[in-house]
CSV table of C-alpha atoms in Angstrom, one decimal:
chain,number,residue,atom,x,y,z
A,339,UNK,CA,-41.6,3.6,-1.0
A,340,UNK,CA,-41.5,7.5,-2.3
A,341,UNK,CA,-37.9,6.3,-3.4
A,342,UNK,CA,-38.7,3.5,-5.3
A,343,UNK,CA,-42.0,4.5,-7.0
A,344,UNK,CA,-42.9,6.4,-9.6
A,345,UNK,CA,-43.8,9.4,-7.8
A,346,UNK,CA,-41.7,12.6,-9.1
A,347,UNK,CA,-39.9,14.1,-6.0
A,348,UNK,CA,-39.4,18.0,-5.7
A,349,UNK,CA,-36.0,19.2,-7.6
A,350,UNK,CA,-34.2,22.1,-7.9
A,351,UNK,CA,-30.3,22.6,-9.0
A,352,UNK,CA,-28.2,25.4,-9.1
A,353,UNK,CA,-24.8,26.3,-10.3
A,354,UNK,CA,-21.7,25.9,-8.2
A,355,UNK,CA,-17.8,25.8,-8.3
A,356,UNK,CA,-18.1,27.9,-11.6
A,357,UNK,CA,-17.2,24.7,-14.3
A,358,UNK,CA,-14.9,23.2,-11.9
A,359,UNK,CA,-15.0,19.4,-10.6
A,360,UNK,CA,-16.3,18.5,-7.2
A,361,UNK,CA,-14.4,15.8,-5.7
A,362,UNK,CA,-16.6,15.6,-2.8
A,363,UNK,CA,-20.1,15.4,-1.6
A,364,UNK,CA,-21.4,15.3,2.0
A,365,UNK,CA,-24.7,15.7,3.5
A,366,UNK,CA,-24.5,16.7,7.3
A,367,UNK,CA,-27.3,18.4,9.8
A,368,UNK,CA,-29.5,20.0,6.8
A,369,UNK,CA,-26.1,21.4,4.7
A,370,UNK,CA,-24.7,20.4,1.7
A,371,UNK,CA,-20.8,20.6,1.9
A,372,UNK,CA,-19.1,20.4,-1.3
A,373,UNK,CA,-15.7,20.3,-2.1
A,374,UNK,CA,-13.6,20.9,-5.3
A,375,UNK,CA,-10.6,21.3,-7.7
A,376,UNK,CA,-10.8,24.9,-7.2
A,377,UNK,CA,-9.6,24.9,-3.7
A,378,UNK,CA,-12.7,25.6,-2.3
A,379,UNK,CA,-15.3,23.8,-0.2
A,380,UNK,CA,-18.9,25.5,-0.1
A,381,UNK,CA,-21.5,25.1,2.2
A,382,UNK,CA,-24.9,25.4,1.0
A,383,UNK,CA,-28.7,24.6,2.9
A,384,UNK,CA,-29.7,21.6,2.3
A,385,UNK,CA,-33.9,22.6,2.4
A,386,UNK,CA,-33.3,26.2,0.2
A,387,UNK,CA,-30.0,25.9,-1.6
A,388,UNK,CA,-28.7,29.0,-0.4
A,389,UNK,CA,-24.4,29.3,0.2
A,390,UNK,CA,-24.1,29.8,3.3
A,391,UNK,CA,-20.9,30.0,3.8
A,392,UNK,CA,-17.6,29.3,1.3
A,393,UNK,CA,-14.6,27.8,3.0
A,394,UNK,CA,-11.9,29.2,1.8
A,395,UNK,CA,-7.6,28.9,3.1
A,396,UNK,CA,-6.7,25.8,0.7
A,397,UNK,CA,-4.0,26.7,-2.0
A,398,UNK,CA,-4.8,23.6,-3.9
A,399,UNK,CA,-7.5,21.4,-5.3
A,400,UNK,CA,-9.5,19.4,-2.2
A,401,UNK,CA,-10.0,16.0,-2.9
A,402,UNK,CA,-11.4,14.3,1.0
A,403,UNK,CA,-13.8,15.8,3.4
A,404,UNK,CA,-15.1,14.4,6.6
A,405,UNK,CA,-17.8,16.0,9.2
A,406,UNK,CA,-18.9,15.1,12.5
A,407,UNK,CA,-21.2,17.8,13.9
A,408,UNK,CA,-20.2,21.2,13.5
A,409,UNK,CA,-16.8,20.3,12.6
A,410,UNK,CA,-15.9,19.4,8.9
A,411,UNK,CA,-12.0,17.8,8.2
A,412,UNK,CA,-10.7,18.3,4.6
A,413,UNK,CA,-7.7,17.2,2.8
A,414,UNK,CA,-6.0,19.0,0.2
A,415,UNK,CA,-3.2,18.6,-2.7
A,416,UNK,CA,-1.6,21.7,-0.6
A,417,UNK,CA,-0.8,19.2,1.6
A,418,UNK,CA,-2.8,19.8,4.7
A,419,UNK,CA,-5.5,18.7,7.1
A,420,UNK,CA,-7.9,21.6,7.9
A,421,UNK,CA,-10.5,21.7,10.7
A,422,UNK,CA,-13.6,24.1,9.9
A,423,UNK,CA,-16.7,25.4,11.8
A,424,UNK,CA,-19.4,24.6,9.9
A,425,UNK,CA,-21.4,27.1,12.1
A,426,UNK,CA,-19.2,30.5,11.3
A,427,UNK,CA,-17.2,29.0,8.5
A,428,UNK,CA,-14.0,29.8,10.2
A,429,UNK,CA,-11.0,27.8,9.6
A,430,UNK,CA,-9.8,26.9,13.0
A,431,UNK,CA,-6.9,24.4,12.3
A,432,UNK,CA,-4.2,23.6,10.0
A,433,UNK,CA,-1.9,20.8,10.4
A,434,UNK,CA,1.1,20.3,8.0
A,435,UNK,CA,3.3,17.2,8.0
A,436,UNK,CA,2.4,15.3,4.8
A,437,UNK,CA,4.5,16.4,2.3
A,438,UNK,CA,2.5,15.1,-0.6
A,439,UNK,CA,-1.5,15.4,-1.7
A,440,UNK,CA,-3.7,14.7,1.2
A,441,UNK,CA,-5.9,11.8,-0.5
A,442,UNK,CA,-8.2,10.2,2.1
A,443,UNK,CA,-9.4,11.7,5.6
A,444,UNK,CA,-11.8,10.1,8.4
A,445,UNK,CA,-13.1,11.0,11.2
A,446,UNK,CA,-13.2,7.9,13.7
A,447,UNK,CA,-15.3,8.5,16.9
A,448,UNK,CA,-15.9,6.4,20.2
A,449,UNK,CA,-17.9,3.4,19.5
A,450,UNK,CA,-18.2,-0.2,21.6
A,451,UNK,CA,-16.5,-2.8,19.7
A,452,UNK,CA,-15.9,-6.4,20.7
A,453,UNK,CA,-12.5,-7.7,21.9
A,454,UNK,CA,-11.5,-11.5,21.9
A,455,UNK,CA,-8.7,-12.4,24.4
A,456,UNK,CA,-6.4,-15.0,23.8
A,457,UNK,CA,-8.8,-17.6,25.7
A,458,UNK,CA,-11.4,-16.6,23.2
A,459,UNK,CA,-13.9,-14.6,25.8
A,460,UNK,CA,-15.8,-11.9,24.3
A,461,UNK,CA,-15.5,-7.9,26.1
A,462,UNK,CA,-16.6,-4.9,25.2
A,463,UNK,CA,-13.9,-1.9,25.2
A,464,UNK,CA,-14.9,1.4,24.0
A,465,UNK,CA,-12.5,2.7,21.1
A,466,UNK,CA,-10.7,5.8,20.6
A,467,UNK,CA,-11.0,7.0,23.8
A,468,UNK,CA,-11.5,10.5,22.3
A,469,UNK,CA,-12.4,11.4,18.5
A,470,UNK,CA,-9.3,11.2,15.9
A,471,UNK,CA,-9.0,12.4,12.3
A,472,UNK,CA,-6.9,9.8,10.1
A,473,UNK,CA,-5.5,11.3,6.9
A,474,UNK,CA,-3.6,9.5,3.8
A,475,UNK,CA,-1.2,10.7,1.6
A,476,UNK,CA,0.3,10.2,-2.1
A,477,UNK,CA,3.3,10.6,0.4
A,478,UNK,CA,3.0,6.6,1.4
A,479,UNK,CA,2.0,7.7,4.8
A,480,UNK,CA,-0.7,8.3,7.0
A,481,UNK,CA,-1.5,10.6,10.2
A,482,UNK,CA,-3.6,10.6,13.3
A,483,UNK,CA,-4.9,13.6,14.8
A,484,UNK,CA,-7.0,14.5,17.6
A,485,UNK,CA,-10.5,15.8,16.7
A,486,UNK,CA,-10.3,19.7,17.7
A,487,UNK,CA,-13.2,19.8,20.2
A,488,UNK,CA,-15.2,23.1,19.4
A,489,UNK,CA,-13.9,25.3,22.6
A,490,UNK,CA,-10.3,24.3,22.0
A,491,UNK,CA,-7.4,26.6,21.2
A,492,UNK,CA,-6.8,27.0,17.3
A,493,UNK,CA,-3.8,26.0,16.2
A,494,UNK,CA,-2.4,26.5,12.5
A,495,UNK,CA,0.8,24.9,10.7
A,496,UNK,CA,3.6,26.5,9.0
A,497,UNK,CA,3.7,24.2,5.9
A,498,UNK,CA,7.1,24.1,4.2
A,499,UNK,CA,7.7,26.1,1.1
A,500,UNK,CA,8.8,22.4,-0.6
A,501,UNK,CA,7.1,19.1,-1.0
A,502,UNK,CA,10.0,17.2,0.1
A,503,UNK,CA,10.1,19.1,3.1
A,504,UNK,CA,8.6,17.7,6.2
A,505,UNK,CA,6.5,20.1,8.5
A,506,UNK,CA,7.7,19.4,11.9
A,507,UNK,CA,4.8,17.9,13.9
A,508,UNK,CA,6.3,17.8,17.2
A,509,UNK,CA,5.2,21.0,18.3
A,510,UNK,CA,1.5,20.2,17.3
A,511,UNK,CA,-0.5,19.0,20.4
A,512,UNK,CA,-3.0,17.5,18.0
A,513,UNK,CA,-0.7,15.1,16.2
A,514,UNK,CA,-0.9,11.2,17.7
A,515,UNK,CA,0.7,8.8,15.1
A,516,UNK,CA,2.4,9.0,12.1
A,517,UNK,CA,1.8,5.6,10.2
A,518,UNK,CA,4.6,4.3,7.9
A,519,UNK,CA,5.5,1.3,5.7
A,520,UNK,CA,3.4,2.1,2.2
A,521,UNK,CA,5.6,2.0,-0.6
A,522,UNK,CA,3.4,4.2,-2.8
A,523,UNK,CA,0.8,6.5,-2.1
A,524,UNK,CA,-2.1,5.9,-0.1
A,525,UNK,CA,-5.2,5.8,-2.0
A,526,UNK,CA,-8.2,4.9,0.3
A,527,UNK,CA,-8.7,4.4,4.2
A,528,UNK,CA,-11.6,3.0,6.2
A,529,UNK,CA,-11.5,3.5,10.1
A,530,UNK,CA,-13.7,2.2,13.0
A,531,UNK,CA,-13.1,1.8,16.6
A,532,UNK,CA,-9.6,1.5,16.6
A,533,UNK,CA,-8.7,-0.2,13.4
A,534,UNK,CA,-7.6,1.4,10.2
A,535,UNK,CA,-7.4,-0.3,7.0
A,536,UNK,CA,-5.5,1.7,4.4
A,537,UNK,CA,-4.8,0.6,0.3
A,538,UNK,CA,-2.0,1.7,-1.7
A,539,UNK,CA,-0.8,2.1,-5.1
A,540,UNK,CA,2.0,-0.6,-3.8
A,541,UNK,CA,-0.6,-3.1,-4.5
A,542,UNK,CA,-1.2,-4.1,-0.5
A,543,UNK,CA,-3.6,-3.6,2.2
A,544,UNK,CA,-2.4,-2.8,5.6
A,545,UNK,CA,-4.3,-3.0,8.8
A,546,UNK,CA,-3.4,-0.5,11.8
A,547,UNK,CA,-3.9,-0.4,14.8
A,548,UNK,CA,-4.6,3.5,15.9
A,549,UNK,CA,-4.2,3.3,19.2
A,550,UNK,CA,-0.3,1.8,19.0
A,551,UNK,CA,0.4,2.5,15.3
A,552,UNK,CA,1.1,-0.9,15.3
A,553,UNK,CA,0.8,-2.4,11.4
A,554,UNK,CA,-1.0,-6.0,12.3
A,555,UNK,CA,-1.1,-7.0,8.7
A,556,UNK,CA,0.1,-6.3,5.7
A,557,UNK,CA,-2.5,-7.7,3.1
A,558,UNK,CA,-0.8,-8.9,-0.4
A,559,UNK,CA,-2.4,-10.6,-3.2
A,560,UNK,CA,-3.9,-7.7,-5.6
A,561,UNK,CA,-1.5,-8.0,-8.8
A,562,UNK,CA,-2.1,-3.6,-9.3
A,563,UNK,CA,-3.1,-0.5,-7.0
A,564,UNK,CA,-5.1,-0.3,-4.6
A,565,UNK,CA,-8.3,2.1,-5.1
A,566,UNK,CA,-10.7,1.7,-3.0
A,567,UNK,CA,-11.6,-0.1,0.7
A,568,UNK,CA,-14.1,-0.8,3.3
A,569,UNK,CA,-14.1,-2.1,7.1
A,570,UNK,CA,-16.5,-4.1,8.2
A,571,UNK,CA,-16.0,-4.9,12.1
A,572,UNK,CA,-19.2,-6.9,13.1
A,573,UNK,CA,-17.4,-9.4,10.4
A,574,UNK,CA,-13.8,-8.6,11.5
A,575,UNK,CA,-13.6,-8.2,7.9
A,576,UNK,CA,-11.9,-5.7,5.1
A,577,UNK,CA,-12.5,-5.2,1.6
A,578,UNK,CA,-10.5,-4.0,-1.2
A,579,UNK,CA,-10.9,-2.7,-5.1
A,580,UNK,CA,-7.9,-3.1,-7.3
A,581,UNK,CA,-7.0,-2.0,-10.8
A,582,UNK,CA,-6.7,-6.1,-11.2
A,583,UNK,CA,-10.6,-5.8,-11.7
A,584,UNK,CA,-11.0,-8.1,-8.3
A,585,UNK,CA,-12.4,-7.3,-5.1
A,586,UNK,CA,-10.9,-9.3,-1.9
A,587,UNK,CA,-12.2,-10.1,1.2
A,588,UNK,CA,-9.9,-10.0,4.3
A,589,UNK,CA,-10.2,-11.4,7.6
A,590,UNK,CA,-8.5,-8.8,9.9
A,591,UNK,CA,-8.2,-11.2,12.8
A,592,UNK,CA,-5.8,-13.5,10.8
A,593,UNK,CA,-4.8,-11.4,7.4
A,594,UNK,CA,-5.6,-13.8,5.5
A,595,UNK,CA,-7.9,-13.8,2.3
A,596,UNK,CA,-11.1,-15.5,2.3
A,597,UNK,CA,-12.6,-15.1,-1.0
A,598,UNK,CA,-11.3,-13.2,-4.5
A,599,UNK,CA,-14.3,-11.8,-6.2
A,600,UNK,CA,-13.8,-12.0,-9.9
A,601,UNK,CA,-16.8,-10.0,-11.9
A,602,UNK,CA,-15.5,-6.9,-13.1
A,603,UNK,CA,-13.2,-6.6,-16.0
A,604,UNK,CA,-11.5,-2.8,-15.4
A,605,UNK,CA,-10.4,-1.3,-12.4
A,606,UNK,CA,-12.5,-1.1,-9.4
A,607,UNK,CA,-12.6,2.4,-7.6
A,608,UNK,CA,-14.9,2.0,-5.5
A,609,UNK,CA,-16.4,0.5,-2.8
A,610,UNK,CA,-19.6,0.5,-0.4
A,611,UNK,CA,-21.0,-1.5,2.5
A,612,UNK,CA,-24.0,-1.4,4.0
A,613,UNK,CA,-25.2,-4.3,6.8
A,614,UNK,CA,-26.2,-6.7,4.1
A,615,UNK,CA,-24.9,-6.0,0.6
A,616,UNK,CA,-21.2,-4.9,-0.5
A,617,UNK,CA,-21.1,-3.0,-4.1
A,618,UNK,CA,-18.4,-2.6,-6.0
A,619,UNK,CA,-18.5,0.0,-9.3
A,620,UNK,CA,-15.8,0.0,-11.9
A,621,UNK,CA,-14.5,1.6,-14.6
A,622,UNK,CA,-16.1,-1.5,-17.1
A,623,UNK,CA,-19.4,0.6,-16.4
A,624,UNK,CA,-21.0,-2.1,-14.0
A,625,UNK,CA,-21.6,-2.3,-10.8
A,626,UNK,CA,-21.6,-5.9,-8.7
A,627,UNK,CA,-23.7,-6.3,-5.4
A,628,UNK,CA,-22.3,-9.1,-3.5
A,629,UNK,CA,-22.6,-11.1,-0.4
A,630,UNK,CA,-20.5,-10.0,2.0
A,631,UNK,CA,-20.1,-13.1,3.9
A,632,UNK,CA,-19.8,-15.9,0.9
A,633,UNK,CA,-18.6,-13.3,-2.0
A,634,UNK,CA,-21.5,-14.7,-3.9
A,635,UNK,CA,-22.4,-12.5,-6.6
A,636,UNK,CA,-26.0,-11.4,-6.3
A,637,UNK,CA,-27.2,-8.8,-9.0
A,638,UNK,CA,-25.1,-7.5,-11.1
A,639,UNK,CA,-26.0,-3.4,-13.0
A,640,UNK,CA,-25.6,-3.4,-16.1
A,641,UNK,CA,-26.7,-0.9,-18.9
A,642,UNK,CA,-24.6,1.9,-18.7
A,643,UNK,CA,-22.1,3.0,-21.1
A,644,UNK,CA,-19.1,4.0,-19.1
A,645,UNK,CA,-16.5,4.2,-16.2
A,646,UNK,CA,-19.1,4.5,-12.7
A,647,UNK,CA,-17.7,8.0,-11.5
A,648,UNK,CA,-19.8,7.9,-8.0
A,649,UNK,CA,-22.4,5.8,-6.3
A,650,UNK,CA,-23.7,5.1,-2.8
A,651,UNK,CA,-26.1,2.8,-1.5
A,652,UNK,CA,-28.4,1.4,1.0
A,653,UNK,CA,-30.5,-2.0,1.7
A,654,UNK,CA,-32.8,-1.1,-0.7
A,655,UNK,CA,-31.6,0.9,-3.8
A,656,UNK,CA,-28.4,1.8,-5.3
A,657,UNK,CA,-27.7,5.5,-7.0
A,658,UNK,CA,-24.8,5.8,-9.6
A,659,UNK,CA,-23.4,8.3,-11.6
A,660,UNK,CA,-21.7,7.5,-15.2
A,661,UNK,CA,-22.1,8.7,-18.7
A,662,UNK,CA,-23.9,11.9,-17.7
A,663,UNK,CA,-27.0,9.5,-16.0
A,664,UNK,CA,-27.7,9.5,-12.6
A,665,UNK,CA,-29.2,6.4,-12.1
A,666,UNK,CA,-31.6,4.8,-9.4
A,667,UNK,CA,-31.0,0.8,-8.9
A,668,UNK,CA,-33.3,-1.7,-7.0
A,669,UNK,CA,-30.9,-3.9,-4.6
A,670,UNK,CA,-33.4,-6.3,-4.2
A,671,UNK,CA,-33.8,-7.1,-8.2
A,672,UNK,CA,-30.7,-5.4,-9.4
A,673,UNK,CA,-33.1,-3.8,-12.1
A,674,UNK,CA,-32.9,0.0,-12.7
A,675,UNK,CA,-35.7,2.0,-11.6
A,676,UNK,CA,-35.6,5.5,-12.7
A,677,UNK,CA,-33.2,8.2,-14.2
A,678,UNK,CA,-32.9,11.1,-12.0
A,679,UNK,CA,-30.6,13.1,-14.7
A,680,UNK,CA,-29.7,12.4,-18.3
A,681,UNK,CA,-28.4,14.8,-20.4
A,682,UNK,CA,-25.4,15.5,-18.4
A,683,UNK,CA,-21.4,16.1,-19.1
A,684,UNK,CA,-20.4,14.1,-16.1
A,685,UNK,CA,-21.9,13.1,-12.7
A,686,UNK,CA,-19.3,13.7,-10.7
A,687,UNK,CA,-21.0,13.0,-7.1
A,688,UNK,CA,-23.9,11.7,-5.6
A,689,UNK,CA,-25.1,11.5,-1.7
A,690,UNK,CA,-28.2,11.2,-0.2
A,691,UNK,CA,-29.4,10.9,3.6
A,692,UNK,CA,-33.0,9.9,4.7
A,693,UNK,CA,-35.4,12.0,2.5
A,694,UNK,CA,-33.1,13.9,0.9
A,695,UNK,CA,-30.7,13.4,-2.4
A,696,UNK,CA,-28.1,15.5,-3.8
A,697,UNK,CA,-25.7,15.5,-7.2
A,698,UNK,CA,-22.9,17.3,-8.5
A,699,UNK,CA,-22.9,16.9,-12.2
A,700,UNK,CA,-21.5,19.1,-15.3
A,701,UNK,CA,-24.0,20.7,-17.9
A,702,UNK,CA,-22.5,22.7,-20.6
A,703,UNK,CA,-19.4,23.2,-19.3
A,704,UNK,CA,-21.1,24.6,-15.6
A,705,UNK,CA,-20.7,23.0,-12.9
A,706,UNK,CA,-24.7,21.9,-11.0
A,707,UNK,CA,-25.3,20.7,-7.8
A,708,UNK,CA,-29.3,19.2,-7.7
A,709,UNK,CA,-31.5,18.3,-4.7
A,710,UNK,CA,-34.4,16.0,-4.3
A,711,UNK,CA,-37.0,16.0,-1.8
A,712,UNK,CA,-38.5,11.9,-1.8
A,713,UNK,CA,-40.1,13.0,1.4
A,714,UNK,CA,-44.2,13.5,2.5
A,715,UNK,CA,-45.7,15.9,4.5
A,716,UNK,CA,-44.3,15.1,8.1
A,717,UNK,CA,-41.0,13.9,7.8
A,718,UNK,CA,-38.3,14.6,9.8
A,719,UNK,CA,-36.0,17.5,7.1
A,720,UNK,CA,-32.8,16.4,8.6
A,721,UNK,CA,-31.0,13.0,8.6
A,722,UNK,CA,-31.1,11.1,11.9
A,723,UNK,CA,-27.9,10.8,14.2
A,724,UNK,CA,-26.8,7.5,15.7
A,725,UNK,CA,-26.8,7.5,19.6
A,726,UNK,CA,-23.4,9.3,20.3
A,727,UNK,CA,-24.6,12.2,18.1
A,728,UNK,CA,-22.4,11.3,15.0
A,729,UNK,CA,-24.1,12.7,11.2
A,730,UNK,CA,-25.5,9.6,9.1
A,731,UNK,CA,-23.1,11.6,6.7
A,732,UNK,CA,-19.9,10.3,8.5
């Protein structure tokens, strides 16, 4: 209710990155982990603000991040995967083996998903077996990894000296898989259980198996690139955004595509689910909440005045960032509640986990992460964790 009334939450903001852009925004266990273009990725606290720690070992710009616990995944233009302790700041692996910008990472941990045999009977299999990191690559590839569990021996690449060498990955006991067949680079990944759905500038979809590294479909239809995809397993569904301004929905079980949702008229980057509503945000400066069993179009946000650089979403409000606005959405109406910034250069992330919301935005050429507290006395201060212990922030 705090969220969608008129009630001012607390805010502060601060600078950070110096006037550089942050490419990425996590909230994880009370800490704000933001990465940037200027190779670094800090770590701030999430109830005072304060740096506690600045990750630094990246030679490039770091465009993913993924955390799970005390363990945060990043991928970099250097060409990398790192694994970081969130609790020392230590870097504690590097693995080398893309030899091109390290787009897209996740973190896929043990769930219990539903497998059909071929008389149609129902089981439940638990999948991975052990946590794996998934990374994607301008390189037309992807790799699977092995989590690093927090007591286990470090172990650090030599990354070649050229792009178009490839760091040999045979002597890494962390490496799994190494998933080929994109044409172009690999823009966007979704993971869960042990399905990976992967888009690429080559204009197709591809769903993985990461157990085998068996490709069980290759998705075609979107006339352009790839940007931006979701996975939806209770629905044995995928979702894709294309610079054709549609959205697809795929059914994983047969690759086929069920519906084409036509509504946006620029390229759509990005993509969220949530268990009842998928949103889509584009660069036409509007963002679409569907159904995500019928593709019917419910609301659709308009009102702003250009491309959507970030947004994320829940079952009952949606928070975007575009023309230096951050703006609060009401999923239910699809009318705009409240501004939480105007005035702003850019927006360039948003996040936001039980009471708390956070944004990285530019103001006069300096860089300004903000918090808000939507919470009232007694509330928990950090996010809750799902049953096997993995962050909301996943």
């Amino acid at each position: 209710m705090s969220w969608l009334s008129n009630t001012d939450p607390a805010h502060r903001s601060f600078p950070a990155h110096g006037s550089s852009v942050v490419t990425s925004l996590l909230l994880s266990r009370g800490r704000i982990i933001s990465a940037s273009d200027d190779h670094s990725i800090h770590v701030y606290s999430l109830l005072s603000g304060e740096l506690l720690h600045s990750l630094e070992g990246h030679e490039s710009g770091v465009w993913a991040n993924a955390a799970k616990g005390d363990t945060l995944v990043s991928g970099s233009s250097d060409r990398t995967v790192r694994v970081w302790d969130l609790a020392t700041g230590k870097c504690t692996h590097v693995f080398g083996g893309h030899t091109s910008t390290v787009r897209c990472v996740a973190i896929v941990t043990p769930e219990w998903v539903d497998v059909e045999d071929e008389n149609g009977a129902v089981t439940k299999e638990k999948w991975p077996k052990r946590s794996v990191i998934v990374s994607g690559s301008r390189d037309h590839s992807m790799h699977v990894w092995a989590l690093p569990q927090p007591n286990d021996e470090e172990y650090k690449s030599i990354v070649p000296e050229y792009e178009d060498e490839e760091d040999d990955v045979t002597g890494n006991p962390y490496h799994l898989l190494h998933l080929t067949g994109h044409e172009n680079a690999v823009r966007a990944l979704a993971a869960q259980g042990r399905v990976v759905v992967s888009g690429s500038y080559d204009n197709t979809v591809r769903v993985w198996d990461i157990v085998t590294g068996e490709c069980k479909w290759m998705l075609t239809g979107h006339k352009k690139k790839v940007y931006s995809v979701a996975l939806d397993l209770a629905r044995r569904q995928a979702y894709s955004g294309s610079m054709d301004d549609t959205v697809r929905i795929w059914d994983i079980q047969n690759g086929q595509c069920k519906h084409t949702l036509t509504g946006h008229t620029s390229l759509v980057g990005l993509l969220g689910l949530s268990s009842s509503h998928l949103v889509s945000a584009s660069a036409d400066a509007n963002i679409c909440i569907w159904d995500p069993d019928t593709g019917e179009l419910r609301h659709k946000l308009t009102g702003l005045l250009s491309a959507v650089t970030c947004f994320q979403h829940d079952d009952s409000k949606v928070l975007s960032g575009s023309d230096g606005v951050l703006r609060m959405w009401s999923v239910r109406d699809g009318t705009a509640v409240r501004d939480l910034l105007t005035g702003q250069m850019g927006v360039w992330q948003v996040a936001f986990n039980g009471r708390w919301c956070v944004a990285a935005s530019s103001r006069n050429d300096q860089t300004m992460l903000h918090i808000w507290d939507f919470g009232v006395d007694g509330d928990e201060m950090h996010g809750e964790e799902t049953e096997d212990g993995n962050d909301d922030a996943k």
